[in-house]
Amino acid sequence: MKKIKIAVLCSGGGTNFQAILNAAEAGLLPHGEIVLLLSDHAEAFALERAKRAGIPAAVVDRKQVPDRAEREEKLLRLLKENGAELVVLAGFMTILSPAFIAAYEGRILNIHPALLPSFGGKGFYGLHVHEAVLKAGVKVTGATVHFVTAECDAGPIIAQRAVEVREGDTPEILQKRVMREAEWVIYPEAVENVCKKLTGEIL
Ligand code: GAR
């Protein structure tokens, strides 16, 4: 069976990357194959996860290569060299340029820790998102998987799951709940669904 070659891009802990690795291990990613992990932070724990899983990994460090265009050129070269057909952003904290996105049009996914279009766009990343959710006083938040387009966090939505905001939540507590109840569940499923579509099995 044809498998779509997936490259995952991370900047930090990589728990979403781990959820996708676990799904693959459990046979829940039959139409995809993780071929590469790329990080823009040399200390990202995601690199350790790749090592443990035997996935080839490379770093294009933000500190060593501060120019975004130069970093993207290196990233694109690595993606091409490894035959990546789908790019999965999993806690990748750099906004990609329109040129980069055009090179993988319709083939870049992202997970965002809120129910887009709320609490998205520039400046809304990581814990900042959960801080804003708590400040707004909303009672429901969640996570969104979407295609990446030139407009930040505004591409077509693939999957969403709602999560309750509880009395006494801190940004850290809420982040953990959103990850456990939504992100780690919907991201592997969405990756498989997109891979299945890309293999042409669903027309
Ligand atoms: C996740 O909550 C992800 O949704 C978020 O960063 C965290 C990364 O955690 N992404 C964004 O905020 C993107 N704008 P992880 O490295 O453990 O997967």
mmCIF file of C-alpha atoms and ligand atoms in Angstrom:
data_model
loop_
_atom_site.group_PDB
_atom_site.id
_atom_site.type_symbol
_atom_site.label_atom_id
_atom_site.label_comp_id
_atom_site.label_asym_id
_atom_site.label_seq_id
_atom_site.Cartn_x
_atom_site.Cartn_y
_atom_site.Cartn_z
ATOM 1 C CA MET A 1 0.000 0.000 0.000
ATOM 2 C CA LYS A 2 1.237 3.493 -0.839
ATOM 3 C CA LYS A 3 2.304 5.427 2.243
ATOM 4 C CA ILE A 4 2.646 9.200 2.313
ATOM 5 C CA LYS A 5 6.062 10.303 3.519
ATOM 6 C CA ILE A 6 5.584 12.606 6.506
ATOM 7 C CA ALA A 7 8.033 15.128 7.931
ATOM 8 C CA VAL A 8 7.229 16.558 11.371
ATOM 9 C CA LEU A 9 8.500 20.001 12.372
ATOM 10 C CA CYS A 10 8.877 20.792 16.087
ATOM 11 C CA SER A 11 10.403 23.495 18.276
ATOM 12 C CA GLY A 12 10.021 22.032 21.746
ATOM 13 C CA GLY A 13 8.658 19.151 23.776
ATOM 14 C CA GLY A 14 7.088 17.310 20.893
ATOM 15 C CA THR A 15 4.189 15.639 22.701
ATOM 16 C CA ASN A 16 2.059 15.915 19.563
ATOM 17 C CA PHE A 17 4.893 14.347 17.580
ATOM 18 C CA GLN A 18 4.909 11.569 20.199
ATOM 19 C CA ALA A 19 1.147 11.076 19.814
ATOM 20 C CA ILE A 20 1.623 10.624 16.062
ATOM 21 C CA LEU A 21 4.550 8.233 16.633
ATOM 22 C CA ASN A 22 2.404 6.230 19.069
ATOM 23 C CA ALA A 23 -0.449 6.070 16.566
ATOM 24 C CA ALA A 24 1.932 4.819 13.881
ATOM 25 C CA GLU A 25 3.293 2.209 16.294
ATOM 26 C CA ALA A 26 -0.247 1.077 17.088
ATOM 27 C CA GLY A 27 -1.050 0.638 13.389
ATOM 28 C CA LEU A 28 -3.336 3.686 13.303
ATOM 29 C CA LEU A 29 -1.413 5.465 10.542
ATOM 30 C CA PRO A 30 -1.625 2.914 7.729
ATOM 31 C CA HIS A 31 -1.439 5.521 4.946
ATOM 32 C CA GLY A 32 1.521 7.457 6.337
ATOM 33 C CA GLU A 33 5.133 6.946 7.279
ATOM 34 C CA ILE A 34 7.133 9.375 9.407
ATOM 35 C CA VAL A 35 10.428 9.789 7.579
ATOM 36 C CA LEU A 36 11.912 12.865 9.226
ATOM 37 C CA LEU A 37 11.828 15.125 12.278
ATOM 38 C CA LEU A 38 13.066 18.670 11.858
ATOM 39 C CA SER A 39 13.615 21.083 14.729
ATOM 40 C CA ASP A 40 14.516 24.759 14.763
ATOM 41 C CA HIS A 41 15.803 24.466 18.355
ATOM 42 C CA ALA A 42 18.892 22.387 19.111
ATOM 43 C CA GLU A 43 17.630 21.590 22.648
ATOM 44 C CA ALA A 44 14.118 20.497 21.641
ATOM 45 C CA PHE A 45 13.089 17.314 23.457
ATOM 46 C CA ALA A 46 11.362 16.255 20.239
ATOM 47 C CA LEU A 47 14.857 15.342 18.972
ATOM 48 C CA GLU A 48 15.219 12.824 21.787
ATOM 49 C CA ARG A 49 11.823 11.356 20.914
ATOM 50 C CA ALA A 50 12.931 10.940 17.287
ATOM 51 C CA LYS A 51 16.129 9.248 18.405
ATOM 52 C CA ARG A 52 14.231 6.816 20.636
ATOM 53 C CA ALA A 53 11.848 5.983 17.788
ATOM 54 C CA GLY A 54 14.647 5.596 15.243
ATOM 55 C CA ILE A 55 13.384 8.473 13.094
ATOM 56 C CA PRO A 56 16.039 10.491 11.214
ATOM 57 C CA ALA A 57 16.250 14.035 12.591
ATOM 58 C CA ALA A 58 17.970 17.301 11.754
ATOM 59 C CA VAL A 59 18.259 20.723 13.358
ATOM 60 C CA VAL A 60 18.209 24.101 11.665
ATOM 61 C CA ASP A 61 18.815 26.155 14.774
ATOM 62 C CA ARG A 62 17.244 29.606 15.084
ATOM 63 C CA LYS A 63 20.241 30.931 16.979
ATOM 64 C CA GLN A 64 22.785 29.638 14.503
ATOM 65 C CA VAL A 65 20.741 30.597 11.449
ATOM 66 C CA PRO A 66 18.820 33.710 12.530
ATOM 67 C CA ASP A 67 17.686 34.613 9.012
ATOM 68 C CA ARG A 68 14.289 33.011 8.340
ATOM 69 C CA ALA A 69 14.749 32.796 4.561
ATOM 70 C CA GLU A 70 18.049 30.998 5.030
ATOM 71 C CA ARG A 71 16.498 28.627 7.578
ATOM 72 C CA GLU A 72 13.594 27.876 5.285
ATOM 73 C CA GLU A 73 15.944 27.150 2.405
ATOM 74 C CA LYS A 74 17.744 24.591 4.553
ATOM 75 C CA LEU A 75 14.478 23.098 5.789
ATOM 76 C CA LEU A 76 13.136 22.802 2.243
ATOM 77 C CA ARG A 77 16.322 21.131 1.100
ATOM 78 C CA LEU A 78 16.041 18.567 3.919
ATOM 79 C CA LEU A 79 12.383 17.951 3.109
ATOM 80 C CA LYS A 80 13.174 17.391 -0.570
ATOM 81 C CA GLU A 81 16.199 15.187 0.159
ATOM 82 C CA ASN A 82 14.032 12.954 2.344
ATOM 83 C CA GLY A 83 11.164 12.824 -0.124
ATOM 84 C CA ALA A 84 8.656 14.397 2.280
ATOM 85 C CA GLU A 85 5.157 14.604 0.803
ATOM 86 C CA LEU A 86 3.338 15.991 3.845
ATOM 87 C CA VAL A 87 4.629 18.495 6.397
ATOM 88 C CA VAL A 88 3.157 18.250 9.895
ATOM 89 C CA LEU A 89 3.766 21.212 12.190
ATOM 90 C CA ALA A 90 3.690 20.041 15.801
ATOM 91 C CA GLY A 91 4.533 22.898 18.134
ATOM 92 C CA PHE A 92 6.651 24.579 15.457
ATOM 93 C CA MET A 93 6.935 28.140 16.702
ATOM 94 C CA THR A 94 8.045 29.997 13.577
ATOM 95 C CA ILE A 95 5.538 31.444 11.129
ATOM 96 C CA LEU A 96 6.382 30.092 7.675
ATOM 97 C CA SER A 97 6.762 32.440 4.708
ATOM 98 C CA PRO A 98 4.281 32.376 1.797
ATOM 99 C CA ALA A 99 7.124 31.056 -0.413
ATOM 100 C CA PHE A 100 7.699 28.068 1.866
ATOM 101 C CA ILE A 101 3.966 27.365 2.088
ATOM 102 C CA ALA A 102 3.669 27.544 -1.712
ATOM 103 C CA ALA A 103 6.342 24.857 -2.040
ATOM 104 C CA TYR A 104 4.040 22.444 -0.132
ATOM 105 C CA GLU A 105 0.663 23.924 -1.009
ATOM 106 C CA GLY A 106 -2.185 21.948 0.545
ATOM 107 C CA ARG A 107 0.347 19.654 2.173
ATOM 108 C CA ILE A 108 1.172 21.438 5.423
ATOM 109 C CA LEU A 109 -0.867 20.743 8.577
ATOM 110 C CA ASN A 110 -0.795 22.557 11.902
ATOM 111 C CA ILE A 111 -2.362 22.018 15.294
ATOM 112 C CA HIS A 112 -3.497 25.032 17.260
ATOM 113 C CA PRO A 113 -4.446 24.827 20.955
ATOM 114 C CA ALA A 114 -7.809 26.636 20.706
ATOM 115 C CA LEU A 115 -11.006 26.560 18.681
ATOM 116 C CA LEU A 116 -10.079 28.649 15.639
ATOM 117 C CA PRO A 117 -10.928 31.248 14.481
ATOM 118 C CA SER A 118 -10.918 32.275 18.151
ATOM 119 C CA PHE A 119 -7.594 32.856 19.892
ATOM 120 C CA GLY A 120 -5.490 32.458 16.762
ATOM 121 C CA GLY A 121 -3.094 34.529 14.661
ATOM 122 C CA LYS A 122 0.186 36.224 15.387
ATOM 123 C CA GLY A 123 1.200 36.139 19.068
ATOM 124 C CA PHE A 124 -1.189 33.294 19.901
ATOM 125 C CA TYR A 125 1.057 30.329 20.517
ATOM 126 C CA GLY A 126 1.760 27.904 23.337
ATOM 127 C CA LEU A 127 0.748 29.085 26.801
ATOM 128 C CA HIS A 128 -0.205 32.553 25.511
ATOM 129 C CA VAL A 129 -3.266 30.990 23.902
ATOM 130 C CA HIS A 130 -4.463 29.482 27.190
ATOM 131 C CA GLU A 131 -3.741 32.738 29.056
ATOM 132 C CA ALA A 132 -5.950 34.589 26.561
ATOM 133 C CA VAL A 133 -8.692 31.960 26.857
ATOM 134 C CA LEU A 134 -8.750 32.295 30.658
ATOM 135 C CA LYS A 135 -8.661 36.087 30.467
ATOM 136 C CA ALA A 136 -11.638 36.112 28.094
ATOM 137 C CA GLY A 137 -13.606 33.941 30.511
ATOM 138 C CA VAL A 138 -14.886 31.512 27.887
ATOM 139 C CA LYS A 139 -16.147 28.207 29.254
ATOM 140 C CA VAL A 140 -15.167 26.045 26.297
ATOM 141 C CA THR A 141 -11.867 25.870 24.445
ATOM 142 C CA GLY A 142 -10.219 23.058 22.496
ATOM 143 C CA ALA A 143 -7.884 22.344 19.625
ATOM 144 C CA THR A 144 -7.948 22.736 15.859
ATOM 145 C CA VAL A 145 -6.091 20.933 13.095
ATOM 146 C CA HIS A 146 -5.952 22.956 9.903
ATOM 147 C CA PHE A 147 -4.170 23.289 6.594
ATOM 148 C CA VAL A 148 -1.520 25.998 6.629
ATOM 149 C CA THR A 149 -2.035 28.888 4.237
ATOM 150 C CA ALA A 150 -0.243 32.230 3.943
ATOM 151 C CA GLU A 151 -2.594 33.778 6.516
ATOM 152 C CA CYS A 152 -1.551 32.662 10.010
ATOM 153 C CA ASP A 153 -3.982 30.167 11.653
ATOM 154 C CA ALA A 154 -6.633 30.851 9.002
ATOM 155 C CA GLY A 155 -6.367 27.853 6.653
ATOM 156 C CA PRO A 156 -9.181 25.343 6.074
ATOM 157 C CA ILE A 157 -10.126 23.460 9.243
ATOM 158 C CA ILE A 158 -9.698 19.680 9.204
ATOM 159 C CA ALA A 159 -10.687 18.713 12.751
ATOM 160 C CA GLN A 160 -11.672 20.285 16.054
ATOM 161 C CA ARG A 161 -12.450 19.049 19.531
ATOM 162 C CA ALA A 162 -13.908 21.028 22.411
ATOM 163 C CA VAL A 163 -12.528 20.956 25.960
ATOM 164 C CA GLU A 164 -14.143 22.351 29.102
ATOM 165 C CA VAL A 165 -12.544 25.291 30.926
ATOM 166 C CA ARG A 166 -12.837 24.717 34.685
ATOM 167 C CA GLU A 167 -12.933 26.932 37.731
ATOM 168 C CA GLY A 168 -9.419 27.446 39.081
ATOM 169 C CA ASP A 169 -7.652 26.548 35.824
ATOM 170 C CA THR A 170 -4.193 28.001 35.314
ATOM 171 C CA PRO A 171 -2.774 28.298 31.773
ATOM 172 C CA GLU A 172 -0.584 25.268 32.511
ATOM 173 C CA ILE A 173 -3.459 23.110 33.790
ATOM 174 C CA LEU A 174 -5.641 24.085 30.843
ATOM 175 C CA GLN A 175 -2.833 23.442 28.350
ATOM 176 C CA LYS A 176 -2.398 19.923 29.698
ATOM 177 C CA ARG A 177 -6.145 19.193 29.505
ATOM 178 C CA VAL A 178 -6.373 20.529 25.944
ATOM 179 C CA MET A 179 -3.402 18.394 24.921
ATOM 180 C CA ARG A 180 -4.668 15.213 26.588
ATOM 181 C CA GLU A 181 -8.351 15.489 25.656
ATOM 182 C CA ALA A 182 -8.053 17.105 22.242
ATOM 183 C CA GLU A 183 -4.646 17.553 20.587
ATOM 184 C CA TRP A 184 -3.187 14.078 21.089
ATOM 185 C CA VAL A 185 -6.498 12.565 19.950
ATOM 186 C CA ILE A 186 -7.372 14.596 16.869
ATOM 187 C CA TYR A 187 -3.914 15.175 15.406
ATOM 188 C CA PRO A 188 -2.962 11.553 14.670
ATOM 189 C CA GLU A 189 -6.473 10.933 13.291
ATOM 190 C CA ALA A 190 -6.309 14.013 11.062
ATOM 191 C CA VAL A 191 -2.841 13.091 9.786
ATOM 192 C CA GLU A 192 -4.090 9.623 8.821
ATOM 193 C CA ASN A 193 -7.188 11.064 7.128
ATOM 194 C CA VAL A 194 -5.124 13.513 5.071
ATOM 195 C CA CYS A 195 -2.616 10.793 4.138
ATOM 196 C CA LYS A 196 -5.464 8.537 3.050
ATOM 197 C CA LYS A 197 -6.851 11.304 0.841
ATOM 198 C CA LEU A 198 -3.416 12.007 -0.614
ATOM 199 C CA THR A 199 -2.931 8.384 -1.577
ATOM 200 C CA GLY A 200 -6.011 8.838 -3.747
ATOM 201 C CA GLU A 201 -8.025 6.184 -1.957
ATOM 202 C CA ILE A 202 -10.824 8.638 -1.231
ATOM 203 C CA LEU A 203 -11.800 10.586 -4.321
HETATM 204 C C1 GAR B 1 0.843 22.476 21.553
HETATM 205 O O1 GAR B 1 -0.112 22.821 22.521
HETATM 206 C C2 GAR B 1 0.470 23.054 20.211
HETATM 207 O O2 GAR B 1 -0.899 23.042 19.969
HETATM 208 C C3 GAR B 1 0.980 24.454 20.361
HETATM 209 O O3 GAR B 1 2.191 24.344 21.049
HETATM 210 C C4 GAR B 1 2.173 23.169 21.868
HETATM 211 C C5 GAR B 1 3.361 22.310 21.481
HETATM 212 O O4 GAR B 1 3.477 21.201 22.341
HETATM 213 N N1 GAR B 1 1.131 25.086 19.079
HETATM 214 C C6 GAR B 1 0.938 26.375 18.860
HETATM 215 O O5 GAR B 1 0.673 27.156 19.733
HETATM 216 C C7 GAR B 1 1.105 26.789 17.410
HETATM 217 N N2 GAR B 1 0.640 28.133 17.222
HETATM 218 P P1 GAR B 1 4.278 19.910 21.917
HETATM 219 O O6 GAR B 1 5.662 20.361 21.434
HETATM 220 O O7 GAR B 1 4.371 19.130 23.194
HETATM 221 O O8 GAR B 1 3.502 19.204 20.844
#
